Amino acid sequence: MHFSKIKTGFVTNAAGLFLAAVIAVISTVLGGYFPVIGASIFGIVIGIAINNTVGKPAPCAKGLDYATKKVLKFAIILVGAGLSFSQVLHTGAESFLIMLFTLSAAFFAAFIAGKLLGVSSSLKSLIGVGTAICGGSAIAAIAPIIEAEDRDISYSISTVFLFNIAAVFIFPPLGHIFGLSDHGFGLWAGTAINDTSSVVAAGYTYSSAAGDFATIVKLTRTTMIVPIAIAFAAAVSIKKKRASAEGGANFSFVQVFPWFILGFLAMSLLTTTGWVPVHVMGWVKDAGRFCIVLALSAIGLKTDFRSMIKTGWRPLFLGCVVWFSVASVGILVQYLAGQW
């Protein structure tokens, strides 16, 4: 009986998963040729292009829903294989102060500017967390917790990506103008640029040593997904609890707790302890990245471009404000702390 349900579920979801997987394979290949853009952006763009031109086959609907909900959470678990707590502890003390200020700056700017601009709560949260932590992966982790719409996920990832590209070209010249050491630039890039590929590109453009250190700092910053995800879950829980109390119903934090984050931690623990061979965990991490691209491709296939256009320029301007705030606060704190 149980096997029958699994078989039926697979057949029901197969068409949508297959279409998203094909786009993910193409996007992964393109991402390899253009790493600064990355497979995730290609996945979303190709998905949106297909959905808003030729359209997607009707039988794909359920599979695409499955990819955007279940596969996305599973992907975050697998991505944890790329995080080693030993590296985090090694650089954490040095970068923690700056990360604390840049994270605070990102969320403060997103909240205040987003409110002034009239941007929706969901979009504010996604742009804030994407800029503060690690771009698409952070957005993918928070989206299911706040029950974000596919349109908002696509818009926020595209917005964050735009300023990632800007950072790759702007940060290295500014670093030379400021007279930053290799170590200082690596610290700035690792705490102020969110997507890993952009951090690597900017860091190694500056110098090999800056690139090495920026990558490690960025890895440390990725750990903030865990407390931020739990904080968002707590906020959603409080909001829903109040709403359910007014309606005479019961609600528990357990209902919105991001259990997949525990899987993320478990994978990170396996990488840290070395209980599983390094090459195996490397495969797991790569599988996680592919699953994220698959899920984001599915989101693109479900996104109506016209509804994104209707959202207007305000979220894009919000992304600019948050990005500028993080970059400015990061370099200022670094200067005051003498880590220039």
Coordinates of C-alpha atoms in Angstrom, one line a residue:
M1 CA 0.0 0.0 0.0
H2 CA 2.8 2.4 1.0
F3 CA 4.8 1.5 -2.1
S4 CA 1.7 2.0 -4.2
K5 CA 1.4 5.6 -2.9
I6 CA 5.1 6.3 -3.6
K7 CA 4.7 4.9 -7.1
T8 CA 1.6 6.9 -7.8
G9 CA 3.2 10.1 -6.4
F10 CA 6.3 9.6 -8.6
V11 CA 4.2 9.1 -11.7
T12 CA 2.1 12.2 -10.9
N13 CA 5.1 14.4 -10.3
A14 CA 7.4 12.9 -13.0
A15 CA 6.5 15.2 -15.9
G16 CA 7.1 18.4 -14.0
L17 CA 10.3 17.1 -12.3
F18 CA 11.6 15.9 -15.7
L19 CA 11.1 19.3 -17.4
A20 CA 12.7 21.2 -14.4
A21 CA 15.6 18.7 -14.5
V22 CA 16.2 19.2 -18.2
I23 CA 16.4 23.0 -17.6
A24 CA 18.6 22.5 -14.6
V25 CA 21.1 20.4 -16.6
I26 CA 21.2 23.1 -19.3
S27 CA 21.6 25.8 -16.7
T28 CA 24.4 23.9 -14.9
V29 CA 26.3 23.6 -18.1
L30 CA 25.8 27.3 -18.9
G31 CA 26.7 28.2 -15.3
G32 CA 30.0 26.3 -15.7
Y33 CA 30.9 28.6 -18.7
F34 CA 29.6 31.7 -17.0
P35 CA 30.2 31.2 -13.2
V36 CA 29.6 34.8 -12.3
I37 CA 26.1 34.5 -13.5
G38 CA 25.6 31.0 -12.1
A39 CA 23.3 28.1 -12.8
S40 CA 20.5 29.4 -10.5
I41 CA 20.0 32.5 -12.5
F42 CA 20.0 30.6 -15.8
G43 CA 17.5 28.2 -14.4
I44 CA 15.1 30.9 -13.3
V45 CA 15.5 32.9 -16.6
I46 CA 15.0 29.9 -18.8
G47 CA 12.0 28.8 -16.8
I48 CA 10.4 32.2 -17.0
A49 CA 11.1 32.5 -20.7
I50 CA 9.5 29.1 -21.4
N51 CA 6.5 29.8 -19.2
N52 CA 5.8 33.3 -20.7
T53 CA 6.3 32.3 -24.4
V54 CA 5.4 28.7 -25.4
G55 CA 4.1 27.8 -22.0
K56 CA 4.5 24.6 -20.0
P57 CA 2.5 21.3 -20.6
A58 CA -0.5 21.0 -18.2
P59 CA 0.7 17.6 -16.8
C60 CA 3.8 19.3 -15.4
A61 CA 1.9 21.4 -12.8
K62 CA 2.0 19.0 -9.9
G63 CA 5.6 18.1 -10.4
L64 CA 6.6 21.7 -10.5
D65 CA 4.7 22.3 -7.2
Y66 CA 6.6 19.3 -5.7
A67 CA 9.9 20.7 -6.8
T68 CA 9.3 24.2 -5.4
K69 CA 8.2 22.8 -2.0
K70 CA 9.8 19.4 -1.3
V71 CA 12.9 19.4 -3.6
L72 CA 13.9 22.9 -2.4
K73 CA 14.0 21.9 1.2
F74 CA 15.9 18.6 0.4
A75 CA 18.4 20.7 -1.6
I76 CA 19.2 22.9 1.4
I77 CA 19.9 19.7 3.5
L78 CA 22.4 18.5 0.9
V79 CA 24.1 21.9 0.5
G80 CA 25.1 21.5 4.2
A81 CA 27.7 19.0 3.0
G82 CA 29.8 22.0 1.8
L83 CA 30.1 23.5 5.2
S84 CA 32.9 22.6 7.6
F85 CA 32.6 23.9 11.2
S86 CA 36.4 23.7 11.7
Q87 CA 36.9 26.3 9.0
V88 CA 34.1 28.4 10.5
L89 CA 35.7 28.3 14.0
H90 CA 39.1 29.3 12.4
T91 CA 37.9 32.5 10.8
G92 CA 34.7 33.1 12.9
A93 CA 36.3 35.2 15.6
E94 CA 38.0 37.5 13.1
S95 CA 34.9 38.0 10.9
F96 CA 32.1 37.7 13.4
L97 CA 32.0 41.4 14.4
I98 CA 31.8 42.6 10.9
M99 CA 29.2 40.0 10.0
L100 CA 27.1 41.0 12.9
F101 CA 27.1 44.6 11.7
T102 CA 26.5 43.8 8.1
L103 CA 23.6 41.4 8.9
S104 CA 22.1 44.1 11.1
A105 CA 22.5 46.7 8.4
A106 CA 20.9 44.5 5.8
F107 CA 17.8 43.7 7.8
F108 CA 17.5 47.2 9.2
A109 CA 17.8 48.8 5.7
A110 CA 15.4 46.2 4.2
F111 CA 12.8 46.9 6.9
I112 CA 13.0 50.7 7.0
A113 CA 13.5 51.3 3.2
G114 CA 11.0 48.6 2.3
K115 CA 8.4 50.2 4.5
L116 CA 9.0 53.6 3.0
L117 CA 8.9 52.2 -0.5
G118 CA 5.7 50.1 0.2
V119 CA 7.4 46.8 -0.7
S120 CA 5.6 43.7 0.5
S121 CA 6.8 41.9 3.7
S122 CA 7.7 38.8 1.8
L123 CA 9.8 40.6 -0.8
K124 CA 11.5 42.7 1.9
S125 CA 12.5 39.6 3.8
L126 CA 13.8 37.7 0.8
I127 CA 15.9 40.7 -0.5
G128 CA 17.2 41.3 3.0
V129 CA 18.2 37.8 3.7
G130 CA 19.6 37.2 0.2
T131 CA 21.8 40.3 0.5
A132 CA 22.7 39.6 4.1
I133 CA 23.8 36.0 3.9
C134 CA 24.3 34.1 0.6
G135 CA 22.1 35.0 -2.2
G136 CA 20.0 32.3 -3.8
S137 CA 20.7 29.6 -1.1
A138 CA 19.5 31.9 1.7
I139 CA 16.4 32.9 -0.2
A140 CA 15.7 29.3 -1.0
A141 CA 16.0 28.4 2.8
I142 CA 13.7 31.3 3.9
A143 CA 11.1 31.1 1.1
P144 CA 9.2 28.0 2.4
I145 CA 9.2 29.3 6.0
I146 CA 7.5 32.6 5.1
E147 CA 5.4 30.9 2.3
A148 CA 6.7 33.3 -0.3
E149 CA 5.1 33.4 -3.7
D150 CA 7.0 32.2 -6.7
R151 CA 7.0 35.7 -8.2
D152 CA 8.7 37.1 -5.1
I153 CA 11.3 34.4 -5.1
S154 CA 12.2 35.1 -8.7
Y155 CA 12.2 38.8 -8.3
S156 CA 14.4 38.7 -5.1
I157 CA 16.9 36.3 -6.6
S158 CA 17.1 38.4 -9.8
T159 CA 17.5 41.6 -7.8
V160 CA 20.3 40.2 -5.6
F161 CA 22.1 38.8 -8.6
L162 CA 22.1 42.2 -10.3
F163 CA 24.1 43.8 -7.4
N164 CA 26.3 40.8 -7.1
I165 CA 27.5 41.4 -10.7
A166 CA 28.0 45.1 -9.8
A167 CA 30.1 44.1 -6.8
V168 CA 32.4 42.0 -8.9
F169 CA 33.4 45.0 -11.0
I170 CA 33.2 47.7 -8.3
F171 CA 34.8 46.1 -5.3
P172 CA 38.4 45.4 -6.6
P173 CA 39.0 49.0 -7.9
L174 CA 37.6 50.4 -4.7
G175 CA 39.8 48.1 -2.7
H176 CA 42.9 49.5 -4.4
I177 CA 41.6 53.1 -3.9
F178 CA 41.1 52.4 -0.2
G179 CA 44.6 50.7 0.0
L180 CA 43.2 47.5 1.4
S181 CA 45.6 44.7 2.1
D182 CA 44.9 41.2 0.6
H183 CA 43.6 40.1 4.0
G184 CA 41.5 43.3 4.4
F185 CA 39.9 43.0 0.9
G186 CA 39.2 39.3 1.4
L187 CA 37.4 40.1 4.7
W188 CA 35.4 42.9 3.0
A189 CA 34.4 40.8 0.0
G190 CA 33.5 37.8 2.1
T191 CA 31.2 39.8 4.4
A192 CA 29.7 42.2 1.9
I193 CA 29.2 40.2 -1.4
N194 CA 26.6 37.5 -0.9
D195 CA 26.8 34.9 -3.7
T196 CA 29.8 32.6 -3.5
S197 CA 30.7 32.8 -7.2
S198 CA 30.7 36.6 -7.0
V199 CA 32.9 36.5 -3.8
V200 CA 35.4 34.2 -5.6
A201 CA 35.4 36.4 -8.7
A202 CA 35.9 39.6 -6.9
G203 CA 38.5 38.1 -4.4
Y204 CA 40.7 36.5 -7.0
T205 CA 40.5 39.6 -9.2
Y206 CA 42.1 41.5 -6.4
S207 CA 44.7 38.8 -5.6
S208 CA 45.1 35.1 -5.0
A209 CA 45.5 35.6 -1.2
A210 CA 42.5 37.8 -1.1
G211 CA 40.4 35.2 -3.0
D212 CA 41.5 32.4 -0.6
F213 CA 40.5 34.4 2.5
A214 CA 37.3 35.8 1.0
T215 CA 36.1 32.3 0.2
I216 CA 36.7 31.1 3.8
V217 CA 35.0 34.2 5.2
K218 CA 32.0 33.6 2.9
L219 CA 31.8 30.0 4.1
T220 CA 31.6 31.2 7.7
R221 CA 28.9 33.7 6.8
T222 CA 26.8 30.8 5.3
T223 CA 26.3 29.4 8.8
M224 CA 24.0 32.3 9.6
I225 CA 21.4 30.6 7.5
V226 CA 20.6 28.5 10.6
P227 CA 19.8 31.1 13.3
I228 CA 18.2 33.4 10.7
A229 CA 15.9 30.6 9.5
I230 CA 14.9 29.8 13.1
A231 CA 14.3 33.5 13.8
F232 CA 12.0 33.8 10.7
A233 CA 10.2 30.6 11.8
A234 CA 9.6 32.1 15.3
A235 CA 8.3 35.4 13.8
V236 CA 5.9 33.5 11.5
S237 CA 4.8 31.4 14.5
I238 CA 4.0 34.4 16.6
K239 CA 2.0 36.0 13.8
K240 CA 0.0 32.8 13.1
K241 CA -0.5 32.1 16.8
R242 CA -2.1 35.5 17.2
A243 CA -4.3 34.9 14.1
S244 CA -5.4 31.5 15.3
A245 CA -6.1 32.7 18.8
E246 CA -8.4 35.4 17.4
G247 CA -10.1 32.6 15.4
G248 CA -10.4 30.3 18.4
A249 CA -7.9 27.8 17.0
N250 CA -4.6 26.4 18.5
F251 CA -1.2 26.9 16.8
S252 CA 2.3 25.6 17.7
F253 CA 5.8 26.7 16.8
V254 CA 6.4 23.1 15.7
Q255 CA 4.1 23.6 12.7
V256 CA 6.4 26.2 11.2
F257 CA 9.8 25.1 12.5
P258 CA 12.2 24.6 9.6
W259 CA 13.1 21.0 10.2
F260 CA 15.2 20.8 7.1
I261 CA 17.7 23.1 8.8
L262 CA 18.5 20.3 11.2
G263 CA 19.3 18.2 8.1
F264 CA 21.6 21.0 6.9
L265 CA 23.4 20.9 10.3
A266 CA 23.7 17.1 10.2
M267 CA 25.3 17.2 6.8
S268 CA 27.7 19.9 8.0
L269 CA 28.6 17.8 11.0
L270 CA 29.4 14.8 8.7
T271 CA 31.7 17.1 6.7
T272 CA 33.4 18.5 9.8
T273 CA 34.0 15.1 11.5
G274 CA 35.2 13.4 8.3
W275 CA 33.2 10.3 9.1
V276 CA 32.2 10.2 5.4
P277 CA 34.9 10.4 2.7
V278 CA 35.6 13.9 1.4
H279 CA 34.9 12.9 -2.2
V280 CA 31.5 11.5 -1.2
M281 CA 30.5 14.7 0.6
G282 CA 31.7 16.6 -2.4
W283 CA 29.2 14.6 -4.5
V284 CA 26.4 15.3 -2.0
K285 CA 27.2 19.1 -2.1
D286 CA 27.1 19.0 -5.9
A287 CA 23.8 17.1 -5.8
G288 CA 22.4 19.8 -3.4
R289 CA 23.4 22.6 -5.8
F290 CA 21.8 20.8 -8.7
C291 CA 18.6 20.3 -6.7
I292 CA 18.5 24.0 -5.9
V293 CA 18.9 24.8 -9.6
L294 CA 16.1 22.3 -10.4
A295 CA 13.8 23.8 -7.8
L296 CA 14.5 27.4 -9.0
S297 CA 13.9 26.3 -12.6
A298 CA 10.5 25.0 -11.5
I299 CA 9.9 28.4 -9.8
G300 CA 10.7 30.1 -13.1
L301 CA 8.3 27.8 -14.9
K302 CA 5.6 28.9 -12.5
T303 CA 6.4 32.6 -12.6
D304 CA 4.2 35.1 -14.6
F305 CA 6.6 37.7 -16.0
R306 CA 3.7 40.2 -16.3
S307 CA 3.1 40.0 -12.5
M308 CA 6.8 40.7 -11.9
I309 CA 6.6 43.8 -14.1
K310 CA 3.6 45.0 -12.2
T311 CA 5.7 44.8 -9.0
G312 CA 7.6 47.8 -10.4
W313 CA 10.9 49.4 -9.6
R314 CA 10.6 49.7 -5.9
P315 CA 11.9 46.2 -4.9
L316 CA 14.9 46.8 -7.3
F317 CA 15.6 50.1 -5.6
L318 CA 15.3 48.4 -2.2
G319 CA 17.9 45.9 -3.3
C320 CA 20.2 48.7 -4.2
V321 CA 19.7 50.4 -0.8
V322 CA 20.3 47.1 1.1
W323 CA 23.4 46.3 -0.9
F324 CA 24.9 49.7 -0.5
S325 CA 24.2 49.6 3.3
V326 CA 25.9 46.2 3.7
A327 CA 29.0 47.3 1.6
S328 CA 29.3 50.6 3.4
V329 CA 28.9 49.3 6.9
G330 CA 31.3 46.4 6.2
I331 CA 34.1 48.7 5.1
L332 CA 33.4 51.2 7.9
V333 CA 33.5 48.6 10.7
Q334 CA 36.6 47.1 9.2
Y335 CA 38.3 50.5 9.3
L336 CA 37.3 51.2 12.9
A337 CA 38.4 47.8 14.0
G338 CA 41.8 48.2 12.4
Q339 CA 41.4 45.3 10.0
W340 CA 42.2 47.4 7.0

